[in-house]
Amino acid sequence: MTTATVLYDGDCQFCNKWICFTKNKLQNNEISFIPLNSIEGIETIEKFQIKNQNSVAYIKNNIVFFKSSAVLKICKQLQFPYNYLVFLKILPTFLLDFGYDFIAKRRHKLTNKKTCCNEK
């Protein structure tokens, strides 16, 4: 089975907390999480020629998914009941991406100053 790669904003507390949550809820360890600003992240961006994309990216089998498509791909690999979020795919992509963009613009306001999921 091929491991997927997720590129995310490692400087964003909302993103870091979401990644911590996701790691704890994965069915199998089939996703490698890489911050965008890390050396490995930069190399991956160059390898897949990702340009001007301000979004989470899900990469599997050399196919890159962005925004809501990436989030739903991740959700598909989560434990029950979180994997049922994939049913949101019945909604049009433009609506899902609108919801993604809405949260993405406000993500810095959605978290407090704590640094990771293990801190209280």
PDB file of C-alpha atoms in Angstrom:
ATOM      1  CA  MET A   1       0.000   0.000   0.000  1.00  0.00           C
ATOM      2  CA  THR A   2       1.284   3.440  -0.921  1.00  0.00           C
ATOM      3  CA  THR A   3       1.709   6.003   1.816  1.00  0.00           C
ATOM      4  CA  ALA A   4       0.109   9.369   1.165  1.00  0.00           C
ATOM      5  CA  THR A   5       1.818  12.674   1.903  1.00  0.00           C
ATOM      6  CA  VAL A   6       0.088  15.684   3.411  1.00  0.00           C
ATOM      7  CA  LEU A   7       1.677  19.133   3.171  1.00  0.00           C
ATOM      8  CA  TYR A   8       0.384  21.629   5.709  1.00  0.00           C
ATOM      9  CA  ASP A   9       1.221  25.029   7.204  1.00  0.00           C
ATOM     10  CA  GLY A  10       3.516  24.125  10.091  1.00  0.00           C
ATOM     11  CA  ASP A  11       3.436  27.711  11.422  1.00  0.00           C
ATOM     12  CA  CYS A  12      -0.338  27.646  11.929  1.00  0.00           C
ATOM     13  CA  GLN A  13      -1.600  26.476  15.340  1.00  0.00           C
ATOM     14  CA  PHE A  14      -4.980  25.480  13.889  1.00  0.00           C
ATOM     15  CA  CYS A  15      -3.234  23.324  11.277  1.00  0.00           C
ATOM     16  CA  ASN A  16      -0.900  21.767  13.858  1.00  0.00           C
ATOM     17  CA  LYS A  17      -3.804  20.881  16.141  1.00  0.00           C
ATOM     18  CA  TRP A  18      -5.769  19.430  13.247  1.00  0.00           C
ATOM     19  CA  ILE A  19      -2.740  17.316  12.251  1.00  0.00           C
ATOM     20  CA  CYS A  20      -2.331  16.103  15.866  1.00  0.00           C
ATOM     21  CA  PHE A  21      -6.013  15.156  15.929  1.00  0.00           C
ATOM     22  CA  THR A  22      -5.708  13.401  12.575  1.00  0.00           C
ATOM     23  CA  LYS A  23      -2.633  11.397  13.590  1.00  0.00           C
ATOM     24  CA  ASN A  24      -4.515  10.113  16.638  1.00  0.00           C
ATOM     25  CA  LYS A  25      -7.550   9.088  14.580  1.00  0.00           C
ATOM     26  CA  LEU A  26      -5.875   7.393  11.587  1.00  0.00           C
ATOM     27  CA  GLN A  27      -6.944   3.817  10.887  1.00  0.00           C
ATOM     28  CA  ASN A  28      -3.415   2.944   9.775  1.00  0.00           C
ATOM     29  CA  ASN A  29      -0.235   4.998   9.603  1.00  0.00           C
ATOM     30  CA  GLU A  30      -0.575   5.520   5.877  1.00  0.00           C
ATOM     31  CA  ILE A  31      -0.096   9.287   5.810  1.00  0.00           C
ATOM     32  CA  SER A  32       3.161  11.174   6.139  1.00  0.00           C
ATOM     33  CA  PHE A  33       2.607  14.727   7.425  1.00  0.00           C
ATOM     34  CA  ILE A  34       5.144  17.327   6.271  1.00  0.00           C
ATOM     35  CA  PRO A  35       5.148  21.054   7.111  1.00  0.00           C
ATOM     36  CA  LEU A  36       5.276  23.242   3.982  1.00  0.00           C
ATOM     37  CA  ASN A  37       8.219  25.258   5.284  1.00  0.00           C
ATOM     38  CA  SER A  38      10.417  22.232   6.122  1.00  0.00           C
ATOM     39  CA  ILE A  39      13.246  21.057   3.874  1.00  0.00           C
ATOM     40  CA  GLU A  40      11.275  17.949   2.941  1.00  0.00           C
ATOM     41  CA  GLY A  41       8.195  20.097   2.304  1.00  0.00           C
ATOM     42  CA  ILE A  42      10.102  22.444  -0.002  1.00  0.00           C
ATOM     43  CA  GLU A  43      11.561  19.471  -1.879  1.00  0.00           C
ATOM     44  CA  THR A  44       8.087  17.963  -2.284  1.00  0.00           C
ATOM     45  CA  ILE A  45       6.693  21.288  -3.545  1.00  0.00           C
ATOM     46  CA  GLU A  46       9.472  21.456  -6.136  1.00  0.00           C
ATOM     47  CA  LYS A  47       9.072  17.793  -7.130  1.00  0.00           C
ATOM     48  CA  PHE A  48       5.351  18.206  -7.828  1.00  0.00           C
ATOM     49  CA  GLN A  49       5.755  21.762  -9.161  1.00  0.00           C
ATOM     50  CA  ILE A  50       3.168  23.161  -6.775  1.00  0.00           C
ATOM     51  CA  LYS A  51       2.930  26.906  -7.351  1.00  0.00           C
ATOM     52  CA  ASN A  52       0.977  29.611  -5.529  1.00  0.00           C
ATOM     53  CA  GLN A  53      -1.104  27.077  -3.654  1.00  0.00           C
ATOM     54  CA  ASN A  54      -2.084  28.321  -0.216  1.00  0.00           C
ATOM     55  CA  SER A  55      -3.786  25.139   0.915  1.00  0.00           C
ATOM     56  CA  VAL A  56      -3.295  21.769   2.474  1.00  0.00           C
ATOM     57  CA  ALA A  57      -2.091  19.298  -0.165  1.00  0.00           C
ATOM     58  CA  TYR A  58      -2.715  15.548  -0.209  1.00  0.00           C
ATOM     59  CA  ILE A  59      -0.422  13.560  -2.485  1.00  0.00           C
ATOM     60  CA  LYS A  60      -0.860   9.889  -3.320  1.00  0.00           C
ATOM     61  CA  ASN A  61       0.269   7.928  -6.386  1.00  0.00           C
ATOM     62  CA  ASN A  62       1.755  11.174  -7.799  1.00  0.00           C
ATOM     63  CA  ILE A  63      -1.673  12.852  -7.817  1.00  0.00           C
ATOM     64  CA  VAL A  64      -2.052  16.088  -5.846  1.00  0.00           C
ATOM     65  CA  PHE A  65      -5.323  17.169  -4.237  1.00  0.00           C
ATOM     66  CA  PHE A  66      -5.935  20.583  -2.667  1.00  0.00           C
ATOM     67  CA  LYS A  67      -8.409  22.263  -0.336  1.00  0.00           C
ATOM     68  CA  SER A  68     -11.587  20.301   0.420  1.00  0.00           C
ATOM     69  CA  SER A  69     -10.572  17.410  -1.835  1.00  0.00           C
ATOM     70  CA  ALA A  70      -7.407  16.960   0.244  1.00  0.00           C
ATOM     71  CA  VAL A  71      -9.332  17.149   3.524  1.00  0.00           C
ATOM     72  CA  LEU A  72     -11.857  14.550   2.347  1.00  0.00           C
ATOM     73  CA  LYS A  73      -9.039  12.229   1.230  1.00  0.00           C
ATOM     74  CA  ILE A  74      -7.592  12.499   4.736  1.00  0.00           C
ATOM     75  CA  CYS A  75     -10.999  11.973   6.364  1.00  0.00           C
ATOM     76  CA  LYS A  76     -11.484   8.791   4.354  1.00  0.00           C
ATOM     77  CA  GLN A  77      -8.523   7.281   6.226  1.00  0.00           C
ATOM     78  CA  LEU A  78      -9.752   8.190   9.722  1.00  0.00           C
ATOM     79  CA  GLN A  79     -11.413   5.896  12.244  1.00  0.00           C
ATOM     80  CA  PHE A  80     -15.160   5.639  12.659  1.00  0.00           C
ATOM     81  CA  PRO A  81     -17.133   7.956  12.877  1.00  0.00           C
ATOM     82  CA  TYR A  82     -14.798  10.552  11.349  1.00  0.00           C
ATOM     83  CA  ASN A  83     -14.408   8.595   8.125  1.00  0.00           C
ATOM     84  CA  TYR A  84     -18.097   9.261   7.436  1.00  0.00           C
ATOM     85  CA  LEU A  85     -17.220  12.888   6.689  1.00  0.00           C
ATOM     86  CA  VAL A  86     -16.332  11.622   3.225  1.00  0.00           C
ATOM     87  CA  PHE A  87     -20.086  11.661   2.519  1.00  0.00           C
ATOM     88  CA  LEU A  88     -19.773  15.433   2.217  1.00  0.00           C
ATOM     89  CA  LYS A  89     -18.500  14.624  -1.286  1.00  0.00           C
ATOM     90  CA  ILE A  90     -22.112  14.645  -2.427  1.00  0.00           C
ATOM     91  CA  LEU A  91     -21.927  18.435  -2.203  1.00  0.00           C
ATOM     92  CA  PRO A  92     -20.465  20.351  -5.154  1.00  0.00           C
ATOM     93  CA  THR A  93     -16.717  20.997  -4.946  1.00  0.00           C
ATOM     94  CA  PHE A  94     -17.189  24.767  -5.186  1.00  0.00           C
ATOM     95  CA  LEU A  95     -19.345  24.682  -2.042  1.00  0.00           C
ATOM     96  CA  LEU A  96     -16.851  22.501  -0.158  1.00  0.00           C
ATOM     97  CA  ASP A  97     -13.973  24.740  -1.254  1.00  0.00           C
ATOM     98  CA  PHE A  98     -15.966  27.788  -0.142  1.00  0.00           C
ATOM     99  CA  GLY A  99     -16.260  26.215   3.326  1.00  0.00           C
ATOM    100  CA  TYR A 100     -12.547  25.362   3.289  1.00  0.00           C
ATOM    101  CA  ASP A 101     -11.623  28.936   2.316  1.00  0.00           C
ATOM    102  CA  PHE A 102     -13.965  30.359   4.969  1.00  0.00           C
ATOM    103  CA  ILE A 103     -12.196  28.381   7.710  1.00  0.00           C
ATOM    104  CA  ALA A 104      -8.731  28.939   6.215  1.00  0.00           C
ATOM    105  CA  LYS A 105      -9.150  32.724   6.330  1.00  0.00           C
ATOM    106  CA  ARG A 106     -10.143  32.579  10.004  1.00  0.00           C
ATOM    107  CA  ARG A 107      -7.890  29.739  11.196  1.00  0.00           C
ATOM    108  CA  HIS A 108      -5.535  31.992  13.169  1.00  0.00           C
ATOM    109  CA  LYS A 109      -8.469  33.319  15.201  1.00  0.00           C
ATOM    110  CA  LEU A 110      -9.838  29.828  15.867  1.00  0.00           C
ATOM    111  CA  THR A 111      -7.020  28.669  18.133  1.00  0.00           C
ATOM    112  CA  ASN A 112      -5.469  29.903  21.309  1.00  0.00           C
ATOM    113  CA  LYS A 113      -1.741  30.331  21.891  1.00  0.00           C
ATOM    114  CA  LYS A 114      -1.064  26.753  23.026  1.00  0.00           C
ATOM    115  CA  THR A 115       1.454  25.062  20.775  1.00  0.00           C
ATOM    116  CA  CYS A 116       0.308  21.482  20.285  1.00  0.00           C
ATOM    117  CA  CYS A 117      -2.424  18.979  20.968  1.00  0.00           C
ATOM    118  CA  ASN A 118      -0.620  17.569  24.033  1.00  0.00           C
ATOM    119  CA  GLU A 119      -0.438  20.878  25.919  1.00  0.00           C
ATOM    120  CA  LYS A 120      -3.202  22.156  28.154  1.00  0.00           C
TER     121      LYS A 120
END
